[in-house]
GROMACS .gro file of C-alpha atoms in nm:
model
  407
    1MET     CA    1   1.392  -4.567   2.839
    2LYS     CA    2   1.174  -4.649   2.537
    3TRP     CA    3   0.866  -4.458   2.446
    4GLY     CA    4   0.555  -4.664   2.374
    5ARG     CA    5   0.275  -4.576   2.131
    6THR     CA    6   0.070  -4.445   2.421
    7ASP     CA    7   0.349  -4.208   2.526
    8LEU     CA    8   0.397  -4.084   2.168
    9GLY     CA    9   0.023  -4.033   2.132
   10ARG     CA   10   0.009  -3.842   2.460
   11GLY     CA   11   0.305  -3.634   2.347
   12ASN     CA   12   0.132  -3.537   2.021
   13LEU     CA   13  -0.185  -3.449   2.211
   14VAL     CA   14   0.013  -3.225   2.446
   15LYS     CA   15   0.187  -3.060   2.148
   16PHE     CA   16  -0.148  -3.003   1.979
   17LEU     CA   17  -0.292  -2.843   2.292
   18VAL     CA   18   0.015  -2.626   2.347
   19VAL     CA   19   0.021  -2.506   1.985
   20THR     CA   20  -0.355  -2.441   1.984
   21VAL     CA   21  -0.346  -2.247   2.310
   22ALA     CA   22  -0.043  -2.052   2.185
   23ILE     CA   23  -0.227  -1.954   1.865
   24PHE     CA   24  -0.530  -1.833   2.064
   25ALA     CA   25  -0.304  -1.645   2.311
   26VAL     CA   26  -0.096  -1.475   2.039
   27PHE     CA   27  -0.411  -1.382   1.849
   28GLY     CA   28  -0.579  -1.236   2.157
   29TYR     CA   29  -0.268  -1.042   2.259
   30TYR     CA   30  -0.168  -0.896   1.923
   31ILE     CA   31  -0.484  -0.858   1.715
   32THR     CA   32  -0.603  -0.530   1.872
   33PRO     CA   33  -0.272  -0.335   1.868
   34LEU     CA   34  -0.195  -0.475   1.524
   35SER     CA   35  -0.529  -0.372   1.376
   36LEU     CA   36  -0.505  -0.025   1.534
   37SER     CA   37  -0.155   0.028   1.391
   38ILE     CA   38  -0.267  -0.017   1.031
   39LYS     CA   39  -0.319   0.308   0.848
   40GLN     CA   40  -0.673   0.395   0.753
   41GLY     CA   41  -0.790   0.554   0.433
   42LEU     CA   42  -1.002   0.862   0.380
   43ASP     CA   43  -1.325   0.663   0.390
   44LEU     CA   44  -1.248   0.528   0.739
   45GLN     CA   45  -1.090   0.818   0.925
   46GLY     CA   46  -1.231   1.114   0.732
   47GLY     CA   47  -1.042   1.404   0.577
   48THR     CA   48  -1.059   1.641   0.285
   49HIS     CA   49  -1.142   1.574  -0.080
   50ILE     CA   50  -1.043   1.851  -0.324
   51VAL     CA   51  -1.091   1.875  -0.700
   52LEU     CA   52  -0.858   2.115  -0.882
   53GLN     CA   53  -0.862   2.222  -1.246
   54ALA     CA   54  -0.581   2.383  -1.440
   55VAL     CA   55  -0.703   2.669  -1.662
   56ASP     CA   56  -0.547   2.866  -1.943
   57THR     CA   57  -0.401   3.209  -1.876
   58PRO     CA   58  -0.273   3.471  -2.122
   59GLU     CA   59   0.080   3.396  -1.999
   60ALA     CA   60   0.068   3.017  -2.032
   61LYS     CA   61  -0.164   2.759  -2.180
   62VAL     CA   62  -0.236   2.435  -2.000
   63ASP     CA   63  -0.068   2.134  -2.156
   64GLU     CA   64   0.049   1.790  -2.047
   65ASP     CA   65   0.375   1.922  -1.903
   66ALA     CA   66   0.203   2.199  -1.710
   67VAL     CA   67  -0.039   1.956  -1.542
   68GLN     CA   68   0.250   1.727  -1.449
   69ARG     CA   69   0.433   2.019  -1.288
   70VAL     CA   70   0.128   2.117  -1.087
   71MET     CA   71   0.096   1.760  -0.961
   72GLN     CA   72   0.465   1.758  -0.865
   73ILE     CA   73   0.426   2.077  -0.661
   74ILE     CA   74   0.112   1.954  -0.485
   75GLU     CA   75   0.262   1.614  -0.402
   76ARG     CA   76   0.575   1.775  -0.260
   77ARG     CA   77   0.380   2.015  -0.043
   78ILE     CA   78   0.149   1.744   0.085
   79ASN     CA   79   0.447   1.526   0.169
   80GLU     CA   80   0.577   1.811   0.384
   81LEU     CA   81   0.267   1.765   0.599
   82GLY     CA   82   0.371   1.410   0.681
   83LEU     CA   83   0.027   1.274   0.594
   84THR     CA   84  -0.033   0.901   0.565
   85GLU     CA   85  -0.127   0.789   0.217
   86PRO     CA   86  -0.245   1.114   0.060
   87ILE     CA   87  -0.385   1.064  -0.288
   88VAL     CA   88  -0.297   1.295  -0.576
   89GLN     CA   89  -0.430   1.163  -0.901
   90ARG     CA   90  -0.522   1.303  -1.237
   91GLN     CA   91  -0.874   1.304  -1.373
   92GLY     CA   92  -0.904   1.375  -1.742
   93GLU     CA   93  -0.678   1.628  -1.910
   94ARG     CA   94  -0.692   1.912  -1.661
   95ARG     CA   95  -0.838   1.796  -1.333
   96ILE     CA   96  -0.644   1.678  -1.030
   97ILE     CA   97  -0.804   1.495  -0.738
   98VAL     CA   98  -0.644   1.546  -0.396
   99GLU     CA   99  -0.751   1.341  -0.095
  100LEU     CA  100  -0.599   1.417   0.244
  101PRO     CA  101  -0.682   1.163   0.519
  102GLY     CA  102  -0.695   1.317   0.865
  103ILE     CA  103  -0.710   1.679   0.739
  104ASN     CA  104  -1.043   1.820   0.852
  105GLU     CA  105  -0.975   2.187   0.776
  106PRO     CA  106  -1.012   2.224   0.397
  107GLU     CA  107  -0.921   2.595   0.406
  108LYS     CA  108  -0.572   2.522   0.538
  109ALA     CA  109  -0.523   2.241   0.289
  110ILE     CA  110  -0.626   2.467  -0.001
  111GLU     CA  111  -0.396   2.741   0.124
  112LEU     CA  112  -0.110   2.494   0.132
  113ILE     CA  113  -0.155   2.330  -0.207
  114GLY     CA  114  -0.292   2.625  -0.396
  115LYS     CA  115  -0.026   2.888  -0.342
  116THR     CA  116   0.214   2.971  -0.623
  117ALA     CA  117   0.550   2.800  -0.608
  118LEU     CA  118   0.840   3.039  -0.550
  119LEU     CA  119   1.170   2.954  -0.714
  120GLU     CA  120   1.471   3.160  -0.605
  121PHE     CA  121   1.839   3.180  -0.695
  122GLN     CA  122   2.036   3.320  -0.401
  123ASP     CA  123   2.399   3.422  -0.367
  124GLU     CA  124   2.615   3.302  -0.080
  125SER     CA  125   2.492   3.585   0.145
  126GLY     CA  126   2.130   3.470   0.100
  127LYS     CA  127   2.026   3.757  -0.130
  128THR     CA  128   1.769   3.657  -0.395
  129VAL     CA  129   1.892   3.757  -0.741
  130LEU     CA  130   1.662   3.558  -0.972
  131THR     CA  131   1.319   3.403  -0.931
  132GLY     CA  132   1.118   3.146  -1.121
  133LYS     CA  133   0.988   3.401  -1.369
  134ASP     CA  134   1.345   3.444  -1.497
  135LEU     CA  135   1.380   3.072  -1.573
  136LYS     CA  136   1.273   2.965  -1.919
  137ASP     CA  137   1.336   2.590  -1.911
  138ALA     CA  138   1.515   2.308  -1.728
  139LYS     CA  139   1.592   1.963  -1.868
  140ALA     CA  140   1.785   1.656  -1.755
  141GLN     CA  141   2.071   1.559  -1.985
  142ILE     CA  142   2.349   1.302  -2.004
  143ASP     CA  143   2.690   1.435  -2.110
  144GLN     CA  144   3.008   1.226  -2.098
  145ASN     CA  145   2.836   0.976  -1.870
  146ARG     CA  146   2.739   1.255  -1.631
  147ASN     CA  147   2.380   1.333  -1.545
  148LEU     CA  148   2.325   1.707  -1.575
  149VAL     CA  149   2.041   1.952  -1.544
  150ALA     CA  150   2.053   2.211  -1.822
  151ILE     CA  151   1.878   2.539  -1.743
  152GLU     CA  152   1.787   2.825  -1.972
  153PHE     CA  153   1.691   3.175  -1.864
  154SER     CA  154   1.484   3.444  -2.027
  155ASP     CA  155   1.672   3.740  -2.178
  156GLU     CA  156   1.641   3.941  -1.859
  157GLY     CA  157   1.712   3.635  -1.647
  158GLY     CA  158   2.026   3.559  -1.849
  159LYS     CA  159   2.165   3.903  -1.770
  160LYS     CA  160   2.087   3.863  -1.400
  161PHE     CA  161   2.247   3.517  -1.397
  162ALA     CA  162   2.561   3.647  -1.570
  163ASP     CA  163   2.586   3.919  -1.307
  164LEU     CA  164   2.528   3.664  -1.027
  165THR     CA  165   2.799   3.427  -1.152
  166SER     CA  166   3.050   3.705  -1.216
  167LYS     CA  167   3.028   3.812  -0.853
  168ASN     CA  168   3.035   3.458  -0.709
  169VAL     CA  169   3.307   3.263  -0.894
  170GLY     CA  170   3.432   2.989  -0.660
  171LYS     CA  171   3.136   3.038  -0.432
  172THR     CA  172   2.807   2.854  -0.400
  173ILE     CA  173   2.472   2.980  -0.513
  174SER     CA  174   2.157   2.823  -0.378
  175ILE     CA  175   1.846   2.731  -0.574
  176LEU     CA  176   1.540   2.721  -0.350
  177LEU     CA  177   1.181   2.619  -0.411
  178ASP     CA  178   0.935   2.743  -0.152
  179LYS     CA  179   1.226   2.837   0.076
  180GLN     CA  180   1.372   2.486   0.060
  181VAL     CA  181   1.715   2.433  -0.094
  182LEU     CA  182   1.699   2.211  -0.400
  183THR     CA  183   2.068   2.229  -0.480
  184SER     CA  184   2.374   2.449  -0.408
  185PRO     CA  185   2.616   2.432  -0.703
  186VAL     CA  186   2.959   2.599  -0.697
  187VAL     CA  187   3.010   2.867  -0.965
  188GLN     CA  188   3.308   2.754  -1.177
  189GLU     CA  189   3.312   3.049  -1.415
  190VAL     CA  190   3.115   3.348  -1.533
  191ILE     CA  191   2.818   3.221  -1.733
  192THR     CA  192   2.675   3.438  -2.005
  193GLY     CA  193   2.425   3.365  -2.278
  194GLY     CA  194   2.143   3.263  -2.046
  195LYS     CA  195   2.230   2.891  -2.039
  196ALA     CA  196   2.401   2.682  -1.772
  197VAL     CA  197   2.427   2.326  -1.644
  198ILE     CA  198   2.404   2.197  -1.288
  199THR     CA  199   2.642   1.910  -1.228
  200GLY     CA  200   2.672   1.676  -0.931
  201ASN     CA  201   2.659   1.308  -0.848
  202ARG     CA  202   2.297   1.245  -0.942
  203SER     CA  203   2.123   0.954  -1.103
  204ILE     CA  204   1.926   1.029  -1.417
  205ASP     CA  205   1.603   0.997  -1.215
  206GLU     CA  206   1.730   1.253  -0.962
  207ALA     CA  207   1.833   1.486  -1.245
  208GLN     CA  208   1.489   1.455  -1.406
  209ARG     CA  209   1.316   1.521  -1.075
  210LEU     CA  210   1.530   1.832  -1.015
  211ALA     CA  211   1.449   1.954  -1.366
  212ILE     CA  212   1.076   1.909  -1.301
  213LEU     CA  213   1.100   2.095  -0.971
  214LEU     CA  214   1.287   2.379  -1.137
  215ARG     CA  215   1.034   2.401  -1.417
  216SER     CA  216   0.747   2.384  -1.169
  217GLY     CA  217   0.863   2.704  -1.010
  218SER     CA  218   0.878   2.882  -1.342
  219LEU     CA  219   0.532   2.809  -1.482
  220PRO     CA  220   0.247   3.000  -1.317
  221VAL     CA  221  -0.040   2.776  -1.430
  222LYS     CA  222  -0.365   2.896  -1.283
  223VAL     CA  223  -0.543   2.632  -1.077
  224ASP     CA  224  -0.907   2.672  -0.980
  225ILE     CA  225  -1.073   2.492  -0.690
  226MET     CA  226  -1.372   2.311  -0.842
  227GLU     CA  227  -1.490   2.117  -0.537
  228THR     CA  228  -1.402   2.092  -0.172
  229ARG     CA  229  -1.563   1.822   0.033
  230SER     CA  230  -1.496   1.740   0.394
  231VAL     CA  231  -1.543   1.371   0.464
  232GLY     CA  232  -1.631   1.388   0.830
  233PRO     CA  233  -1.575   1.123   1.095
  234THR     CA  234  -1.950   1.058   1.107
  235LEU     CA  235  -1.958   0.910   0.759
  236GLY     CA  236  -1.628   0.729   0.805
  237GLN     CA  237  -1.713   0.596   1.151
  238ASP     CA  238  -2.064   0.495   1.047
  239ALA     CA  239  -1.934   0.301   0.750
  240LYS     CA  240  -1.661   0.145   0.961
  241ASP     CA  241  -1.905   0.040   1.234
  242LYS     CA  242  -2.130  -0.126   0.977
  243SER     CA  243  -1.829  -0.301   0.826
  244VAL     CA  244  -1.723  -0.430   1.168
  245VAL     CA  245  -2.075  -0.563   1.232
  246ALA     CA  246  -2.086  -0.730   0.888
  247PHE     CA  247  -1.739  -0.872   0.943
  248SER     CA  248  -1.831  -1.009   1.290
  249ILE     CA  249  -2.155  -1.168   1.167
  250GLY     CA  250  -1.979  -1.320   0.869
  251ILE     CA  251  -1.694  -1.463   1.075
  252GLY     CA  252  -1.937  -1.591   1.341
  253ALA     CA  253  -2.147  -1.771   1.078
  254VAL     CA  254  -1.838  -1.925   0.920
  255VAL     CA  255  -1.703  -2.046   1.257
  256LEU     CA  256  -2.040  -2.196   1.350
  257PHE     CA  257  -2.078  -2.364   1.012
  258MET     CA  258  -1.735  -2.526   1.033
  259LEU     CA  259  -1.797  -2.653   1.387
  260LEU     CA  260  -2.139  -2.797   1.304
  261PHE     CA  261  -2.043  -2.971   0.981
  262TYR     CA  262  -1.683  -3.069   1.039
  263ARG     CA  263  -1.658  -3.076   1.422
  264LEU     CA  264  -1.293  -3.125   1.529
  265SER     CA  265  -1.170  -3.060   1.175
  266GLY     CA  266  -1.381  -2.745   1.177
  267PHE     CA  267  -1.230  -2.638   1.509
  268ILE     CA  268  -0.881  -2.680   1.364
  269ALA     CA  269  -0.982  -2.489   1.050
  270ASN     CA  270  -1.112  -2.207   1.269
  271THR     CA  271  -0.783  -2.208   1.460
  272ALA     CA  272  -0.594  -2.184   1.131
  273LEU     CA  273  -0.825  -1.895   1.042
  274LEU     CA  274  -0.688  -1.702   1.341
  275VAL     CA  275  -0.337  -1.750   1.203
  276TYR     CA  276  -0.466  -1.631   0.866
  277VAL     CA  277  -0.613  -1.308   1.011
  278LEU     CA  278  -0.295  -1.235   1.208
  279LEU     CA  279  -0.074  -1.288   0.902
  280VAL     CA  280  -0.295  -1.066   0.684
  281MET     CA  281  -0.279  -0.786   0.942
  282LEU     CA  282   0.096  -0.829   0.988
  283SER     CA  283   0.154  -0.824   0.611
  284MET     CA  284  -0.046  -0.503   0.574
  285LYS     CA  285   0.152  -0.346   0.856
  286MET     CA  286   0.486  -0.448   0.704
  287LEU     CA  287   0.382  -0.331   0.357
  288ASN     CA  288   0.268   0.000   0.505
  289ALA     CA  289  -0.065  -0.056   0.331
  290THR     CA  290  -0.370   0.161   0.393
  291LEU     CA  291  -0.696  -0.001   0.493
  292THR     CA  292  -1.008   0.127   0.318
  293LEU     CA  293  -1.364  -0.001   0.295
  294PRO     CA  294  -1.293  -0.180  -0.035
  295GLY     CA  295  -0.985  -0.324   0.137
  296ILE     CA  296  -1.204  -0.468   0.412
  297ALA     CA  297  -1.425  -0.619   0.140
  298GLY     CA  298  -1.115  -0.781  -0.008
  299ILE     CA  299  -1.024  -0.933   0.330
  300ILE     CA  300  -1.375  -1.069   0.383
  301LEU     CA  301  -1.377  -1.219   0.033
  302SER     CA  302  -1.040  -1.385   0.090
  303ILE     CA  303  -1.163  -1.528   0.421
  304GLY     CA  304  -1.446  -1.690   0.227
  305MET     CA  305  -1.189  -1.840  -0.009
  306ALA     CA  306  -0.982  -1.963   0.287
  307VAL     CA  307  -1.286  -2.143   0.427
  308ASP     CA  308  -1.370  -2.274   0.082
  309ALA     CA  309  -1.025  -2.435   0.064
  310ASN     CA  310  -1.087  -2.609   0.398
  311VAL     CA  311  -1.429  -2.732   0.283
  312LEU     CA  312  -1.274  -2.882  -0.030
  313ILE     CA  313  -1.010  -3.062   0.177
  314PHE     CA  314  -1.258  -3.196   0.433
  315GLU     CA  315  -1.506  -3.314   0.169
  316ARG     CA  316  -1.230  -3.507  -0.009
  317PHE     CA  317  -1.128  -3.648   0.331
  318LYS     CA  318  -1.482  -3.769   0.395
  319GLU     CA  319  -1.497  -3.940   0.057
  320GLU     CA  320  -1.168  -4.121   0.116
  321TYR     CA  321  -1.264  -4.222   0.470
  322ARG     CA  322  -1.598  -4.363   0.357
  323ASN     CA  323  -1.414  -4.562   0.090
  324GLY     CA  324  -1.239  -4.750   0.368
  325LYS     CA  325  -0.914  -4.569   0.427
  326THR     CA  326  -0.779  -4.498   0.774
  327LEU     CA  327  -0.816  -4.151   0.922
  328ARG     CA  328  -0.456  -4.048   0.849
  329ALA     CA  329  -0.454  -4.198   0.499
  330ALA     CA  330  -0.790  -4.037   0.421
  331MET     CA  331  -0.671  -3.698   0.546
  332ASP     CA  332  -0.348  -3.717   0.340
  333ALA     CA  333  -0.548  -3.816   0.033
  334GLY     CA  334  -0.793  -3.533   0.103
  335PHE     CA  335  -0.517  -3.273   0.105
  336ASP     CA  336  -0.352  -3.419  -0.207
  337ARG     CA  337  -0.675  -3.436  -0.408
  338ALA     CA  338  -0.794  -3.092  -0.306
  339PHE     CA  339  -0.463  -2.915  -0.366
  340ALA     CA  340  -0.495  -2.894  -0.745
  341THR     CA  341  -0.848  -2.754  -0.723
  342ILE     CA  342  -0.749  -2.501  -0.455
  343LEU     CA  343  -0.446  -2.393  -0.658
  344ASP     CA  344  -0.648  -2.343  -0.978
  345SER     CA  345  -0.923  -2.152  -0.799
  346ASN     CA  346  -0.687  -1.923  -0.612
  347LEU     CA  347  -0.460  -1.869  -0.912
  348THR     CA  348  -0.743  -1.736  -1.129
  349THR     CA  349  -0.857  -1.501  -0.852
  350LEU     CA  350  -0.497  -1.391  -0.798
  351ILE     CA  351  -0.469  -1.303  -1.167
  352ALA     CA  352  -0.789  -1.097  -1.139
  353ALA     CA  353  -0.646  -0.918  -0.832
  354ALA     CA  354  -0.323  -0.843  -1.022
  355VAL     CA  355  -0.519  -0.694  -1.314
  356LEU     CA  356  -0.721  -0.476  -1.074
  357PHE     CA  357  -0.402  -0.358  -0.905
  358PHE     CA  358  -0.216  -0.261  -1.221
  359LEU     CA  359  -0.511  -0.113  -1.409
  360GLY     CA  360  -0.719   0.020  -1.121
  361THR     CA  361  -0.678   0.338  -0.924
  362GLY     CA  362  -0.727   0.453  -0.564
  363THR     CA  363  -0.944   0.225  -0.354
  364VAL     CA  364  -0.970  -0.036  -0.631
  365LYS     CA  365  -0.599  -0.096  -0.578
  366GLY     CA  366  -0.661  -0.131  -0.204
  367PHE     CA  367  -0.920  -0.399  -0.274
  368ALA     CA  368  -0.677  -0.579  -0.505
  369VAL     CA  369  -0.395  -0.567  -0.247
  370THR     CA  370  -0.598  -0.715   0.039
  371LEU     CA  371  -0.758  -0.974  -0.190
  372GLY     CA  372  -0.421  -1.082  -0.332
  373LEU     CA  373  -0.258  -1.096   0.013
  374GLY     CA  374  -0.555  -1.288   0.151
  375ILE     CA  375  -0.543  -1.548  -0.127
  376ILE     CA  376  -0.173  -1.619  -0.084
  377ILE     CA  377  -0.195  -1.639   0.295
  378SER     CA  378  -0.516  -1.845   0.290
  379MET     CA  379  -0.343  -2.107   0.076
  380PHE     CA  380  -0.057  -2.117   0.322
  381THR     CA  381  -0.277  -2.156   0.631
  382ALA     CA  382  -0.516  -2.405   0.467
  383ILE     CA  383  -0.243  -2.634   0.337
  384THR     CA  384   0.028  -2.602   0.604
  385VAL     CA  385  -0.114  -2.485   0.939
  386ASN     CA  386  -0.433  -2.684   0.898
  387ARG     CA  387  -0.247  -2.998   0.794
  388PHE     CA  388   0.010  -2.962   1.071
  389LEU     CA  389  -0.257  -2.943   1.343
  390LEU     CA  390  -0.465  -3.227   1.196
  391LYS     CA  391  -0.164  -3.457   1.175
  392MET     CA  392  -0.074  -3.391   1.537
  393ILE     CA  393  -0.423  -3.467   1.665
  394MET     CA  394  -0.450  -3.783   1.455
  395ARG     CA  395  -0.109  -3.907   1.565
  396SER     CA  396  -0.223  -3.871   1.923
  397GLY     CA  397  -0.461  -4.163   1.865
  398VAL     CA  398  -0.714  -4.014   2.103
  399PHE     CA  399  -0.980  -3.963   1.839
  400LYS     CA  400  -1.031  -4.277   1.630
  401ASP     CA  401  -1.386  -4.232   1.510
  402GLY     CA  402  -1.424  -4.048   1.180
  403LYS     CA  403  -1.746  -3.884   1.301
  404ILE     CA  404  -1.550  -3.657   1.535
  405PHE     CA  405  -1.382  -3.519   1.222
  406GLY     CA  406  -1.715  -3.474   1.045
  407ALA     CA  407  -1.674  -3.785   0.824
   0.00000   0.00000   0.00000
């Protein structure tokens, strides 16, 4: 049996309807659970904002290394809480900003991050023989292609360590930080002189991290709480509600504009926009990204660029159609002519997003991530999904007047 042009046209129309309905159905089914599964930042779900400052003490002066150790301790303790996207960042030479999304009890957070780290060396029976105050230094080293951690004790600590190793040759000793075992080396021989190395199959990064953790337990840098601010759900929810309203109005205006000016082409562009929103949400979920208010701004801006790409394509299409080309030829020419302009426009914005990501901090990075993702995905939906749907509807032969496509 041979298929006539009418049958092929009907087949393309059916395909177009099936694909369009499928896009609407998938969007309606997945958009809510997908959006709810994306992690939210401090500005959307509330939490605790703490400003710490390292200060000099008679025992130890604050320097670059001391601040780095404090940040290591705080990050490790926060990670133990299992928080989503906590922020620990440095401000100036001595200040550290800590933001804890979802933590609404600042006192508990301060108690957790502010307590002094406790470093312990225990024998096999679990008896603590040395503490962090006995440790003078710890450094990562490479010796005969092995990554080692060299440790040095104070005079008193060296004596204690010699006594510990003499009683535990062939046994393991455990090094704990805040009651958590960092490593459990086996004592090969009695170690005197206050210096020792910790061997093991570690990468140089792991050795450096262990050295930092060991040093962090040995330097009692005083940290003062300069500011504690609880970002309550009222502020976060209020801002989020306003963002949702702004987002809904913006999307509604865009959808209406596309339908009024480009009719069936506008409907297809709006359908492609649903694919765009789904892909942006899915990408953020897969990247484990955190959504913040600036991030929402980045998404809205990229939606504007996605619509702008469609407008460029449809305007070129109208020009070609009015110059006498057929609908399909005019649409192909419209995509071809608009592609270079769309690519240039999006590429420059993508470069700006990359600069913001690598040079920015905190929420600025969130804005850059959503903007960059949005640009890449908007190009994909505008050039592929949009074109695919338009070709199917034109091949159906049902709509032959350019006016239905806004021409």
